Structures are given as C-alpha cells and as structure tokens.
Short mmCIF file of C-alpha atoms in Angstrom, two decimals:
data_model
loop_
_atom_site.label_atom_id
_atom_site.label_comp_id
_atom_site.label_asym_id
_atom_site.label_seq_id
_atom_site.Cartn_x
_atom_site.Cartn_y
_atom_site.Cartn_z
CA MET A 1 154.17 114.02 111.57
CA ARG A 2 153.79 117.18 113.56
CA ILE A 3 156.71 119.02 111.95
CA GLY A 4 155.10 118.05 108.50
CA LEU A 5 151.81 119.67 109.56
CA LEU A 6 153.53 122.84 110.69
CA ILE A 7 155.10 123.00 107.07
CA ILE A 8 151.74 122.44 105.56
CA VAL A 9 150.20 125.43 107.64
CA ALA A 10 153.07 127.70 107.21
CA PHE A 11 152.53 127.27 103.37
CA TRP A 12 148.81 127.63 103.57
CA PHE A 13 149.15 131.08 105.20
CA LEU A 14 151.95 132.36 103.15
CA PRO A 15 149.69 133.84 100.45
CA VAL A 16 147.81 135.79 103.14
CA SER A 17 150.57 137.01 105.04
CA SER A 18 152.44 138.08 101.90
CA GLN A 19 149.83 140.49 101.06
CA THR A 20 149.03 143.77 102.50
CA LEU A 21 145.53 145.39 103.47
CA GLN A 22 145.71 148.94 101.60
CA ILE A 23 142.93 150.89 103.32
CA MET A 24 142.01 154.11 101.67
CA GLY A 25 141.29 157.06 103.72
CA SER A 26 140.15 160.52 102.85
CA ASP A 27 142.53 163.33 103.49
CA GLU A 28 139.35 165.31 105.08
CA GLY A 29 139.72 162.86 107.86
CA PHE A 30 136.96 160.71 109.63
CA LEU A 31 137.28 161.94 113.09
CA PRO A 32 137.57 160.01 115.54
CA PHE A 33 137.82 156.89 113.41
CA TYR A 34 140.86 157.86 111.45
CA TYR A 35 142.89 160.99 111.57
CA GLY A 36 146.39 162.39 111.60
CA ASN A 37 148.60 163.73 109.07
CA ASN A 38 149.52 160.10 107.97
CA LEU A 39 145.98 158.57 109.04
CA ASN A 40 147.89 156.86 111.88
CA LYS A 41 145.42 157.58 114.70
CA GLY A 42 141.88 156.62 115.42
CA ILE A 43 139.55 153.85 116.53
CA LEU A 44 139.60 152.10 113.18
CA VAL A 45 143.46 152.34 113.02
CA GLU A 46 143.64 150.53 116.43
CA VAL A 47 141.33 148.00 115.17
CA ILE A 48 143.34 147.27 112.09
CA ASN A 49 146.49 146.93 114.27
CA GLU A 50 144.75 144.29 116.24
CA PHE A 51 143.97 142.66 113.03
CA THR A 52 147.43 142.60 111.90
CA LEU A 53 148.68 141.34 115.28
CA GLU A 54 146.13 138.55 115.20
CA THR A 55 146.55 137.45 111.70
CA GLY A 56 150.32 138.41 110.83
CA ILE A 57 148.78 140.41 107.64
CA ALA A 58 150.33 143.88 107.19
CA ALA A 59 147.89 146.67 106.83
CA ASP A 60 148.08 150.66 106.39
CA PHE A 61 146.08 153.50 105.60
CA ARG A 62 146.48 155.72 102.70
CA LEU A 63 145.53 159.15 102.05
CA MET A 64 143.28 159.39 99.12
CA PRO A 65 140.56 162.16 98.01
CA ARG A 66 137.29 160.60 97.43
CA LYS A 67 137.08 161.37 93.89
CA ARG A 68 140.23 159.47 93.26
CA GLN A 69 139.38 156.33 95.23
CA ALA A 70 137.83 154.37 92.34
CA TRP A 71 141.02 155.09 90.15
CA ALA A 72 143.40 154.08 93.35
CA LEU A 73 141.31 150.79 93.28
CA GLU A 74 141.65 150.25 89.45
CA GLU A 75 145.47 151.16 89.68
CA GLY A 76 146.34 149.01 92.38
CA GLN A 77 147.01 151.72 94.68
CA ALA A 78 144.74 150.41 97.47
CA ASN A 79 142.34 147.44 97.72
CA ALA A 80 139.88 148.36 100.56
CA VAL A 81 138.10 151.25 102.26
CA PHE A 82 135.74 151.93 105.19
CA ALA A 83 132.29 152.80 103.87
CA ASN A 84 128.61 151.92 103.64
CA PRO A 85 128.18 149.55 100.73
CA LEU A 86 126.04 152.30 98.93
CA TRP A 87 128.93 154.75 98.93
CA MET A 88 131.76 152.46 98.23
CA PRO A 89 133.87 153.15 94.99
CA LEU A 90 133.50 150.34 92.36
CA PRO A 91 130.63 148.67 94.53
CA ASP A 92 130.05 145.71 92.03
CA ARG A 93 133.80 144.80 92.50
CA MET A 94 133.95 145.02 96.35
CA HIS A 95 133.10 142.54 99.20
CA ALA A 96 131.65 144.34 102.41
CA VAL A 97 133.07 142.58 105.59
CA GLY A 98 130.87 143.67 108.65
CA PRO A 99 129.34 145.85 109.85
CA VAL A 100 132.25 146.83 111.68
CA LEU A 101 130.27 149.89 113.56
CA THR A 102 127.36 152.13 113.18
CA TRP A 103 127.58 155.78 112.38
CA ARG A 104 124.87 157.89 113.87
CA ASP A 105 124.37 161.68 113.25
CA ARG A 106 122.68 162.96 116.34
CA VAL A 107 121.03 166.19 117.34
CA PHE A 108 122.79 168.01 120.19
CA ALA A 109 120.90 171.00 122.14
CA GLN A 110 121.85 173.84 124.32
CA PRO A 111 121.14 172.72 127.96
CA GLY A 112 117.57 173.47 128.76
CA ARG A 113 116.51 172.56 125.14
CA GLN A 114 115.79 168.79 125.05
CA PRO A 115 113.49 168.39 122.22
CA ASP A 116 111.40 164.97 122.05
CA SER A 117 110.81 164.93 118.37
CA PHE A 118 112.03 166.94 115.21
CA ASP A 119 108.86 169.11 115.68
CA ASP A 120 110.07 170.63 118.66
CA LEU A 121 112.93 172.00 117.05
CA GLN A 122 112.75 175.78 116.91
CA GLY A 123 115.30 178.62 116.76
CA SER A 124 118.70 178.06 115.12
CA ILE A 125 120.79 175.21 114.11
CA CYS A 126 124.50 174.95 113.08
CA LEU A 127 125.36 172.48 110.13
CA ARG A 128 127.90 171.61 107.70
CA LYS A 129 127.92 173.84 104.58
CA TRP A 130 126.86 171.85 101.28
CA PHE A 131 125.72 168.86 103.42
CA VAL A 132 122.10 167.50 102.70
CA TYR A 133 120.30 166.39 105.83
CA SER A 134 117.25 164.10 106.35
CA ASP A 135 114.00 165.08 105.25
CA ARG A 136 112.79 165.26 108.67
CA LEU A 137 115.30 167.93 109.50
CA GLU A 138 115.18 169.88 106.30
CA ARG A 139 111.47 170.36 106.65
CA ARG A 140 112.23 172.45 109.47
CA ILE A 141 115.00 174.57 108.10
CA GLY A 142 113.81 178.08 106.68
CA THR A 143 110.59 177.75 108.73
CA ASP A 144 111.09 176.86 112.13
CA LEU A 145 114.91 176.77 112.18
CA VAL A 146 117.49 179.31 111.13
CA ARG A 147 120.42 177.46 109.53
CA HIS A 148 123.96 178.78 110.09
CA ASP A 149 126.62 177.01 108.21
CA ALA A 150 130.02 176.14 109.17
CA TYR A 151 132.87 174.59 106.76
CA ASN A 152 134.04 171.74 109.25
CA ALA A 153 133.19 169.98 112.44
CA GLN A 154 135.56 171.93 114.49
CA GLN A 155 134.14 175.17 113.11
CA MET A 156 130.54 174.15 113.83
CA LEU A 157 131.07 172.70 117.30
CA GLY A 158 132.91 176.11 118.20
CA MET A 159 129.72 178.09 116.91
CA PHE A 160 127.50 175.75 118.95
CA LEU A 161 129.62 175.97 122.21
CA HIS A 162 129.71 179.72 121.87
CA LYS A 163 125.78 179.66 121.79
CA ARG A 164 125.58 180.83 118.10
CA CYS A 165 122.98 178.21 117.61
CA ASP A 166 120.38 176.37 119.74
CA TYR A 167 121.16 172.76 117.99
CA THR A 168 123.87 171.40 115.96
CA VAL A 169 124.10 167.94 114.10
CA MET A 170 127.17 165.85 114.26
CA ASN A 171 128.50 162.39 114.31
CA GLU A 172 127.84 161.34 117.96
CA MET A 173 131.59 160.09 118.35
CA GLU A 174 132.90 163.01 116.43
CA PHE A 175 131.10 165.38 118.95
CA ARG A 176 132.17 163.58 121.99
CA PHE A 177 135.73 163.32 120.82
CA LEU A 178 136.15 166.97 120.22
CA ALA A 179 134.09 167.84 123.38
CA LEU A 180 136.66 165.73 125.67
CA LEU A 181 139.62 167.42 123.80
CA VAL A 182 138.30 171.00 125.09
CA GLU A 183 137.30 169.52 128.18
CA VAL A 184 133.50 170.11 127.82
CA ASP A 185 130.97 167.50 129.10
CA PRO A 186 129.35 165.86 125.92
CA ASP A 187 126.53 164.60 127.99
CA ARG A 188 125.10 168.07 128.74
CA TYR A 189 124.33 168.42 125.07
CA SER A 190 123.10 165.03 123.93
CA THR A 191 119.50 164.46 122.64
CA GLU A 192 117.54 161.27 121.71
CA LEU A 193 117.13 162.49 118.05
CA ILE A 194 119.07 160.78 115.25
CA VAL A 195 119.20 162.44 111.99
CA ALA A 196 120.93 159.56 110.12
CA GLU A 197 122.18 155.98 111.06
CA TRP A 198 124.11 153.60 108.79
CA PRO A 199 126.38 150.83 109.16
CA VAL A 200 130.30 150.95 108.11
CA TYR A 201 131.62 148.11 106.45
CA LEU A 202 135.39 147.20 105.47
CA GLY A 203 134.95 146.81 101.76
CA ILE A 204 137.77 144.86 100.17
CA LEU A 205 138.20 144.16 96.50
CA LYS A 206 136.57 140.78 95.40
CA THR A 207 139.92 139.69 93.88
CA GLU A 208 141.65 139.73 97.21
CA ALA A 209 139.96 136.27 98.41
CA ALA A 210 142.74 135.58 101.18
CA LEU A 211 142.34 139.06 102.72
CA ILE A 212 138.58 138.73 102.66
CA GLU A 213 138.69 135.41 104.46
CA ALA A 214 140.92 136.96 107.11
CA ALA A 215 138.87 139.95 107.59
CA GLU A 216 135.61 137.88 107.74
CA ALA A 217 137.02 135.62 110.41
CA PHE A 218 138.37 138.42 112.49
CA PHE A 219 135.43 140.69 112.40
CA ALA A 220 133.16 137.61 113.16
CA THR A 221 134.42 137.75 116.73
CA HIS A 222 135.84 141.05 117.15
CA THR A 223 133.71 143.62 118.71
CA VAL A 224 134.62 147.52 118.27
CA ASP A 225 133.90 149.26 121.58
CA VAL A 226 133.95 152.96 120.49
CA GLU A 227 132.94 154.36 123.92
CA ALA A 228 135.65 152.61 125.80
CA MET A 229 138.29 153.56 123.19
CA LEU A 230 137.16 157.17 122.96
CA PRO A 231 138.93 158.61 126.10
CA ASN A 232 142.25 157.31 125.37
CA LEU A 233 142.50 158.28 121.77
CA PRO A 234 145.48 160.77 120.94
CA PRO A 235 144.84 164.37 119.92
CA PRO A 236 144.49 165.29 116.21
CA ASP A 237 147.96 166.73 114.61
CA ARG A 238 146.11 170.03 114.24
CA ASN A 239 145.31 171.93 117.27
CA VAL A 240 141.78 171.90 118.67
CA SER A 241 141.32 175.22 120.36
CA ILE A 242 137.72 175.81 120.99
CA GLN A 243 137.06 177.96 123.97
CA PRO A 244 133.25 177.82 124.74
CA ASP A 245 131.64 180.69 126.67
CA LYS A 246 131.52 180.51 130.37
#
C-alpha cells in the first residue's frame, strides 16, 4: 500500500517538476535583488534557489528589456516576473503571488541634516534623470531644492557621497548595499522620510496553474529577510569604485 501511495505522489508531482519557472529580469538590473551579467546574484535569486530546493521545480532568471517583456510572455520565452501588479506586463493574464517583499524609496541626507518632514528639505538633491518622484517631493524641486541628475544609482550615490548634494532618494536596500561595498556606514545618512513604497509580487502567467500553486505554498511560509541577507551578497560583476570625500 505504501509503495502504491508513493507512486501516486510521484505522478502527482510530475507535471510540476517537469516545468520551469522562467523569471524575466531587466538588463538594467535590480540591485540588490537580482543583478550580475547573467542575473545570477541577489536576494531574489537566492530566494528562488531555495524555492527550487524545496519544490524540485527548476527556475532561472532571463535578461529581458522591459519593453520586450510582454512579447517574451506571449512568445513563451518566459512565464514570470517580479513586479508590482500595476506594472506587470500583460497584467490581466498574470497571477500575483505575494507580496514577497516591500520596495521603499527613502530620502538620505548628509550628516547634520535630518529632516522631520518634506517641508524641511532645502538645498540640493541628487535624483535619477527622467524619473518622476512623488508629489510631495516634486513640489520642493525648483523652489526649495536644486535638482542634480544622475544616470544611474552608482553615479547618484557617488555625487551624494562627494557632497555635491544635501540629499538623495534611492531604494533603501540599494543604497545600503552600495554603501557597504565602498565601506561607508549607510546608517549615517538614513532618514525617516519615505518617498514611495510598494509591494513586490511574483507574477506568473495564469496558464501555469501548477507553478502558481507551488509558489503560493512556498511564499505562504517563507519570509524574505532582506536585512540579514544584505551583508553576505556577492559584489556586482561591474566594479563599484566610489570614493567618498574624507
């Protein structure tokens, strides 16, 4: 009887383990959640590796520009993506599992400048070029704040650490990860001001019922401890060489 049950269980899980969770990742990176030339490093990469070990379901991250992600889903090049449900490609055709973690864009300030509210922001601020920020912040720019644009997070952090601006806005974990790489204490610059906050889900095509069931079961009991994982992450493939002013 026991052997018969084992055979039934094996056949029950066969359709699941024969599939692959193919997760799209932007080639712009998503530090420190997934990064590397082959998107083989990062917090979410390690979480998905644990998912594979627990479920036996193969999974991989695939480089895919954001503008081609809907095409990749339609063509069968991928079946999943990490995103907020509002910004998922083909949102009507995807099931959102999670939230897996929360993304927060935080204001970081030079030591001695610890604002209690957005009304206290005065001076200069380093931001990502072409990004649109919250109304609370945008109202300060041009009147109380001089905006300095950077093309990427590393450049923006370099400008901030070289004191070219009084404030910057970055994803809190990206800031902390990059600061640790250049041996800077990120807690010196953190404030309580959150510019944006949104939950990140694992979106899976609704046609992948077995993958959805397995992911729902896994993330129902699995907590992503970003703070604990952050110090042990490997460095990016591209060298981070920010040297702050002494």
